[in-house]
Amino acid sequence: MRAALVRALLQLPPRVRLAAALEESMMEGVGVSSRAATVRRRTGGFAPPPHTLFPKPCRHVRAKAPLRISFAGGGTDVSPFPETEGGAVLSATIDRFAHASLSPRSDNQVSIESVDFSLSLDFPVTEDPVLDGKLDLVKAAIRRLRREDLGGYDLVLRSNTPPGSGLGSSSTIMVALVGMLHEFYGLPLDQYEVADLAYAIERQDLNIRGGLQDHYAAAFGGFNFMEFGERVIVNPLRIRDSIVNELEFSLLLCFTGITRESAHIISDQTSRVKAAESDTLAGLRAQKQLAVAMKGALLRGRLGEFGELLGEAWREKQKLSPMIATPRIQEAFEIALSNGATSGKVTGAGGGGYILFYCDFKKKHRVAAALERFGVTATEFSFEPRGLTTWRT
């Protein structure tokens, strides 16, 4: 009978197999089994093995996840386009991070401090927090993952960049938060599962419009070519150090000083896709092709070609919505290009946030100085090869 059960379990998908094996192995432990069922229900089917239901005590749990820049393909990861035509994005993570810290408490209170929003709140761990517009991203994650038996905790969250800056900060915070909570509760989630769960909380539980790429970029880290369709496939790219170093020498990351709600721009793009507007669909199809072309240029070290394609990606991106290129963004482009930049592209949905400029290194300082006089903050950066990292102290 036992052998037949094992053979039957091995024919199931991995997540279903894990959940079924857990329930069968806990038939005699009703308390543990019900606790596992609660965790599985909240995490959308991710069931922890028995030994992780009682995690080791700790003083702090930490997590950090890198922000990303998107070179091409942004928008093709936003529903309904990937379901109908398939999406593709080329992106890389950089040395800007979302940080999360958890400290257990001796009572049943949860305290949250968001440094980015200058907000603090608390509530009992025994109750689902009310989603009222105040730190709902954090509260929604806790609703999914909380366990009353481990007591309360203090959370502190912050990011290196302001929310709405176009580097995927809100989704990256969600990945860091899910990663930290899974470390605290002992949930054995891999990179895909962390990204899946972070996406489900932000896009489905909270109905915040946006794409898929940010969660997977933060979870995996590094240079990635991502494909979106019936499922998400993350293809890590092995790029020579000399190419990465030269690319860092050639790029400027410039903050316009304007943050925005990307959901408004994404809603406009989505409505245009549903209405089958020719310019928007043409722009999205071109983005897919450019993501493939830029991947090839990057892997072969053809950075001059990469820079030209970056400019083409910006021209095609503007077709997605008239809300993407504001007068201030257009003026910043004119200043950068007239002072020696080869090309550039807004890193997020548009309307503000960061612009990525490609420059000849010998002219880079002049481009930066001219943009600074205009009121745009120009900074250099490094690429970050690691994705989500969690640890205990």
Coordinates of C-alpha atoms in Angstrom, one line a residue, residues 8-382:
A8 CA 1.0 7.8 -7.2
L9 CA 2.6 10.8 -5.5
L10 CA 5.5 10.8 -8.0
Q11 CA 3.1 11.1 -10.9
L12 CA 1.7 14.4 -9.4
P13 CA 3.1 17.9 -10.2
P14 CA 5.8 18.9 -7.7
R15 CA 3.8 21.4 -5.7
V16 CA 0.7 19.1 -5.5
R17 CA 3.1 16.1 -4.7
L18 CA 4.6 18.1 -1.7
A19 CA 1.2 19.1 -0.3
A20 CA -0.2 15.5 -0.6
A21 CA 2.9 14.0 0.9
L22 CA 2.7 16.4 3.8
E23 CA -0.9 15.7 4.6
E24 CA -0.3 11.9 4.4
S25 CA 2.7 12.1 6.7
M26 CA 0.8 14.1 9.3
M27 CA -2.3 12.0 9.7
E28 CA -1.4 11.4 13.4
G29 CA -0.5 15.0 14.1
V30 CA -3.8 17.0 13.8
G31 CA -2.4 20.2 15.2
V32 CA 0.6 20.3 12.9
S33 CA -1.5 19.2 9.9
S34 CA -4.0 22.0 10.4
R35 CA -1.2 24.5 10.7
A36 CA 0.3 23.2 7.4
A37 CA -3.1 23.5 5.8
T38 CA -3.5 27.1 7.0
V39 CA 0.0 28.0 5.6
R40 CA -0.8 26.2 2.3
R41 CA -4.1 28.0 1.9
R42 CA -2.6 31.5 2.4
T43 CA 0.4 30.9 0.2
G44 CA -1.7 29.6 -2.8
G45 CA -0.7 25.9 -2.4
F46 CA 2.9 26.2 -1.3
A47 CA 3.1 23.6 1.6
P48 CA 6.0 23.5 4.0
P49 CA 7.6 20.2 5.1
P50 CA 7.0 19.2 8.7
H51 CA 10.4 20.3 10.1
T52 CA 9.9 23.9 8.9
L53 CA 6.6 24.3 10.8
F54 CA 8.5 25.2 13.9
P55 CA 11.4 27.5 12.7
K56 CA 14.4 28.1 14.8
P57 CA 14.3 31.1 17.1
C58 CA 16.2 34.2 16.0
R59 CA 16.8 37.8 17.0
H60 CA 16.3 39.3 13.5
V61 CA 15.5 38.2 10.0
R62 CA 16.8 40.3 7.1
A63 CA 16.2 40.5 3.4
K64 CA 17.3 42.6 0.5
A65 CA 16.4 42.5 -3.2
P66 CA 17.9 44.5 -6.1
L67 CA 16.0 47.0 -8.2
R68 CA 16.2 46.6 -12.0
I69 CA 16.6 48.5 -15.2
S70 CA 14.7 47.3 -18.2
F71 CA 16.5 47.7 -21.6
A72 CA 13.7 46.5 -23.9
G73 CA 10.4 44.6 -23.9
G74 CA 8.7 46.5 -21.1
G75 CA 4.9 46.4 -21.6
T76 CA 4.9 43.0 -23.3
D77 CA 4.7 41.5 -19.8
V78 CA 1.4 43.3 -19.0
S79 CA -1.8 41.4 -19.5
P80 CA -3.5 40.8 -21.9
F81 CA -0.5 41.0 -24.3
P82 CA 1.5 38.1 -23.0
E83 CA -1.5 35.8 -23.0
T84 CA -2.3 36.5 -26.6
E85 CA 1.0 37.1 -28.3
G86 CA 3.7 36.3 -25.7
G87 CA 6.1 38.8 -24.1
A88 CA 9.8 39.1 -23.8
V89 CA 11.9 41.5 -21.6
L90 CA 15.7 42.1 -21.3
S91 CA 16.6 43.5 -18.0
A92 CA 19.4 43.7 -15.4
T93 CA 19.5 44.3 -11.6
I94 CA 21.6 47.1 -10.2
D95 CA 23.2 48.1 -6.9
R96 CA 20.0 49.8 -5.6
F97 CA 18.0 47.7 -3.1
A98 CA 14.8 47.2 -1.2
H99 CA 15.6 46.3 2.4
A100 CA 13.4 44.5 4.9
S101 CA 14.1 43.6 8.6
L102 CA 12.0 41.6 11.0
S103 CA 12.5 41.4 14.8
P104 CA 10.3 39.0 16.8
R105 CA 8.3 40.3 19.7
S106 CA 7.2 38.7 22.9
D107 CA 3.5 39.8 22.4
N108 CA 1.0 39.3 19.6
Q109 CA 1.4 42.7 18.0
V110 CA 2.7 43.4 14.5
S111 CA 4.4 46.8 14.0
I112 CA 5.3 48.1 10.6
E113 CA 7.5 51.1 9.8
S114 CA 7.9 52.2 6.1
V115 CA 10.8 54.6 5.8
D116 CA 9.9 55.4 2.2
F117 CA 6.4 56.6 3.1
S118 CA 7.1 57.9 6.6
L119 CA 4.3 55.7 7.9
S120 CA 4.0 53.4 10.9
L121 CA 1.1 51.2 12.1
D122 CA 0.4 48.2 14.3
F123 CA -2.2 45.5 14.7
P124 CA -2.7 42.1 16.4
V125 CA -1.1 39.2 14.6
T126 CA -4.3 37.2 15.4
E127 CA -6.3 39.4 13.0
D128 CA -6.2 40.0 9.3
P129 CA -5.1 43.7 8.8
V130 CA -7.6 45.9 7.2
L131 CA -6.7 47.0 3.6
D132 CA -7.4 50.7 3.8
G133 CA -4.8 52.3 1.6
K134 CA -2.1 52.6 4.2
L135 CA 0.8 50.2 3.6
D136 CA -1.5 47.8 1.9
L137 CA 1.3 46.0 0.1
V138 CA 2.8 45.0 3.4
K139 CA -0.5 44.1 5.0
A140 CA -1.6 42.0 2.1
A141 CA 1.6 39.9 2.3
I142 CA 1.1 39.4 6.0
R143 CA -2.5 38.3 5.4
R144 CA -1.2 35.7 3.1
L145 CA 1.7 34.4 5.2
R146 CA 1.0 35.2 8.9
R147 CA 1.1 32.5 11.6
E148 CA -0.5 33.3 14.9
D149 CA 1.5 30.6 16.8
L150 CA 4.8 32.4 16.4
G151 CA 3.7 35.7 17.9
G152 CA 4.2 39.2 16.7
Y153 CA 7.1 41.1 15.2
D154 CA 8.5 44.5 14.2
L155 CA 9.0 45.2 10.5
V156 CA 11.1 48.0 9.0
L157 CA 11.1 48.5 5.2
R158 CA 13.0 50.9 3.1
S159 CA 14.3 51.3 -0.5
N160 CA 17.3 53.1 -2.0
T161 CA 15.0 54.9 -4.4
P162 CA 11.6 56.7 -4.0
P163 CA 8.4 54.8 -4.9
G164 CA 7.2 55.5 -8.4
S165 CA 10.6 56.0 -9.8
G166 CA 10.5 53.4 -12.6
L167 CA 13.0 50.9 -11.1
G168 CA 10.3 48.5 -9.9
S169 CA 10.6 49.5 -6.3
S170 CA 7.1 48.5 -5.1
S171 CA 7.4 45.0 -6.6
T172 CA 11.0 44.7 -5.3
I173 CA 9.8 45.6 -1.8
M174 CA 7.1 42.9 -2.1
V175 CA 9.8 40.3 -3.1
A176 CA 12.0 41.3 -0.2
L177 CA 9.0 41.1 2.2
V178 CA 7.8 37.7 0.9
G179 CA 11.4 36.4 1.1
M180 CA 11.8 37.7 4.6
L181 CA 8.5 36.2 5.8
H182 CA 9.3 32.9 4.1
E183 CA 12.6 32.8 5.9
F184 CA 11.0 33.7 9.3
Y185 CA 8.2 31.0 8.9
G186 CA 10.5 28.4 7.3
L187 CA 8.6 28.2 4.0
P188 CA 10.7 26.4 1.3
L189 CA 10.0 28.7 -1.7
D190 CA 12.3 28.8 -4.7
Q191 CA 13.0 31.9 -6.8
Y192 CA 10.0 31.3 -9.1
E193 CA 7.7 30.6 -6.2
V194 CA 8.7 33.8 -4.4
A195 CA 8.2 35.8 -7.6
D196 CA 4.9 34.0 -8.2
L197 CA 3.6 34.8 -4.7
A198 CA 4.8 38.4 -4.8
Y199 CA 3.0 38.9 -8.1
A200 CA -0.2 37.3 -6.9
I201 CA -0.3 39.5 -3.8
E202 CA 0.4 42.7 -5.6
R203 CA -1.5 42.2 -8.9
Q204 CA -4.4 39.8 -7.8
D205 CA -5.0 40.4 -4.1
L206 CA -4.6 44.2 -4.3
N207 CA -5.5 44.6 -8.0
I208 CA -2.6 46.9 -8.7
R209 CA -2.0 47.1 -12.4
G210 CA 1.4 46.2 -13.7
G211 CA 3.5 43.6 -15.3
L212 CA 5.4 40.5 -14.4
Q213 CA 9.0 41.4 -15.0
D214 CA 9.8 43.2 -11.7
H215 CA 9.1 40.4 -9.3
Y216 CA 11.2 37.9 -11.3
A217 CA 14.1 40.4 -11.8
A218 CA 14.3 41.0 -8.0
A219 CA 14.0 37.3 -7.1
F220 CA 16.7 36.1 -9.6
G221 CA 19.0 39.1 -10.0
G222 CA 21.6 39.6 -12.7
F223 CA 21.1 40.0 -16.5
N224 CA 18.0 38.1 -17.6
F225 CA 16.0 37.5 -20.8
M226 CA 12.5 36.7 -19.6
E227 CA 9.7 35.1 -21.6
F228 CA 6.1 35.5 -20.7
G229 CA 3.2 33.4 -22.0
E230 CA 1.4 30.4 -20.4
R231 CA 4.3 30.5 -17.9
V232 CA 7.2 32.7 -17.1
I233 CA 10.7 31.5 -18.1
V234 CA 13.7 33.3 -16.8
N235 CA 16.9 32.8 -18.9
P236 CA 20.0 34.1 -17.0
L237 CA 22.6 35.5 -19.3
R238 CA 26.3 34.8 -18.9
I239 CA 28.0 38.0 -20.0
R240 CA 31.8 38.5 -19.9
D241 CA 33.1 40.7 -17.1
S242 CA 34.8 43.0 -19.6
I243 CA 31.4 43.6 -21.4
V244 CA 29.7 44.3 -18.1
N245 CA 32.4 46.7 -17.0
E246 CA 32.3 48.6 -20.3
L247 CA 28.5 48.8 -20.2
E248 CA 28.8 50.4 -16.7
F249 CA 31.3 52.9 -18.1
S250 CA 28.8 53.8 -20.9
L251 CA 25.6 54.3 -18.9
L252 CA 24.1 57.1 -16.8
L253 CA 21.1 56.7 -14.6
C254 CA 19.3 60.0 -14.3
F255 CA 16.4 60.8 -11.9
T256 CA 13.9 63.4 -13.4
G257 CA 12.8 64.4 -9.9
I258 CA 9.3 63.3 -10.7
T259 CA 7.6 60.2 -9.3
R260 CA 4.3 58.9 -10.7
E261 CA 1.6 56.2 -10.4
S262 CA 2.6 53.8 -13.1
A263 CA -0.9 52.1 -12.8
H264 CA -2.5 55.1 -14.7
I265 CA -0.1 54.7 -17.7
I266 CA -0.4 50.9 -17.6
S267 CA -4.2 51.2 -17.5
D268 CA -4.1 53.4 -20.6
Q269 CA -1.8 51.0 -22.4
T270 CA -4.0 48.0 -21.5
S271 CA -7.2 49.7 -22.8
R272 CA -5.4 50.4 -26.1
V273 CA -4.3 46.8 -26.4
K274 CA -7.8 45.6 -25.7
A275 CA -9.1 48.0 -28.4
A276 CA -6.5 46.6 -30.8
E277 CA -5.0 50.1 -31.5
S278 CA -2.5 49.6 -34.3
D279 CA 0.3 51.9 -32.9
T280 CA 0.2 50.3 -29.4
L281 CA 0.3 46.8 -30.8
A282 CA 3.1 47.7 -33.3
G283 CA 5.1 49.2 -30.4
L284 CA 4.7 46.1 -28.3
R285 CA 5.7 43.8 -31.1
A286 CA 8.7 45.9 -31.8
Q287 CA 9.7 45.8 -28.1
K288 CA 9.8 42.0 -28.3
Q289 CA 12.0 42.0 -31.3
L290 CA 14.3 44.6 -29.8
A291 CA 14.6 42.6 -26.6
V292 CA 15.9 39.7 -28.7
A293 CA 18.2 41.9 -30.8
M294 CA 19.7 43.6 -27.7
K295 CA 20.3 40.3 -26.0
G296 CA 22.3 39.2 -29.0
A297 CA 24.3 42.5 -29.1
L298 CA 25.0 42.2 -25.3
L299 CA 26.2 38.6 -25.4
R300 CA 28.5 39.4 -28.4
G301 CA 29.9 42.6 -26.8
R302 CA 28.6 44.9 -29.6
L303 CA 27.9 47.8 -27.2
G304 CA 27.7 50.4 -30.0
E305 CA 24.9 48.4 -31.5
F306 CA 23.3 47.9 -28.1
G307 CA 23.2 51.7 -27.5
E308 CA 21.6 52.3 -30.9
L309 CA 18.9 49.7 -30.1
L310 CA 18.3 51.3 -26.7
G311 CA 17.3 54.5 -28.6
E312 CA 15.1 52.5 -30.9
A313 CA 13.4 50.8 -27.8
W314 CA 12.6 54.3 -26.5
R315 CA 11.0 55.4 -29.8
E316 CA 8.9 52.3 -29.9
K317 CA 7.9 52.6 -26.2
Q318 CA 6.4 56.0 -26.8
K319 CA 3.8 54.4 -29.1
L320 CA 2.3 52.5 -26.2
S321 CA 0.7 55.5 -24.6
P322 CA 0.8 59.3 -25.0
M323 CA 1.3 59.6 -21.3
I324 CA 4.8 58.1 -21.4
A325 CA 6.8 61.0 -22.7
T326 CA 6.2 64.3 -20.8
P327 CA 7.6 67.7 -21.8
R328 CA 10.2 67.5 -19.0
I329 CA 11.4 64.0 -20.2
Q330 CA 11.6 65.2 -23.8
E331 CA 13.6 68.2 -22.8
A332 CA 16.0 66.1 -20.7
F333 CA 16.5 63.9 -23.8
E334 CA 17.3 67.0 -25.9
I335 CA 19.9 68.2 -23.4
A336 CA 21.6 64.8 -23.1
L337 CA 21.7 64.1 -26.8
S338 CA 23.0 67.6 -27.6
N339 CA 25.8 67.2 -25.1
G340 CA 27.1 63.8 -26.4
A341 CA 24.7 61.0 -25.3
T342 CA 24.1 58.4 -28.0
S343 CA 20.7 57.3 -26.9
G344 CA 18.4 56.9 -23.9
K345 CA 15.3 55.3 -22.6
V346 CA 12.9 55.8 -19.6
T347 CA 13.4 52.8 -17.3
G348 CA 9.8 52.2 -16.2
A349 CA 6.3 52.9 -17.4
G350 CA 7.1 56.5 -18.1
G351 CA 5.7 59.9 -17.1
G352 CA 8.7 60.5 -14.8
G353 CA 11.1 58.4 -12.8
Y354 CA 14.5 57.5 -14.1
I355 CA 16.0 57.8 -17.6
L356 CA 18.9 55.6 -18.7
F357 CA 21.4 57.3 -21.1
Y358 CA 24.0 55.5 -23.2
C359 CA 27.1 57.7 -23.7
D360 CA 30.7 57.6 -24.9
F361 CA 32.7 57.6 -21.7
K362 CA 34.8 60.6 -22.8
K363 CA 31.5 62.6 -23.0
K364 CA 29.7 61.2 -20.1
H365 CA 30.8 63.9 -17.6
R366 CA 29.5 66.6 -19.9
V367 CA 26.2 64.9 -20.3
A368 CA 25.9 64.6 -16.5
A369 CA 26.8 68.2 -15.9
A370 CA 24.3 69.5 -18.4
L371 CA 21.5 67.4 -16.9
E372 CA 22.4 68.5 -13.4
R373 CA 22.0 72.1 -14.5
F374 CA 18.5 71.2 -15.7
G375 CA 17.7 69.7 -12.4
V376 CA 18.0 66.1 -13.3
T377 CA 20.2 64.0 -10.9
A378 CA 22.8 61.9 -12.9
T379 CA 24.5 59.0 -11.2
E380 CA 26.7 56.1 -12.1
F381 CA 25.9 52.6 -10.9
S382 CA 27.0 49.0 -11.0

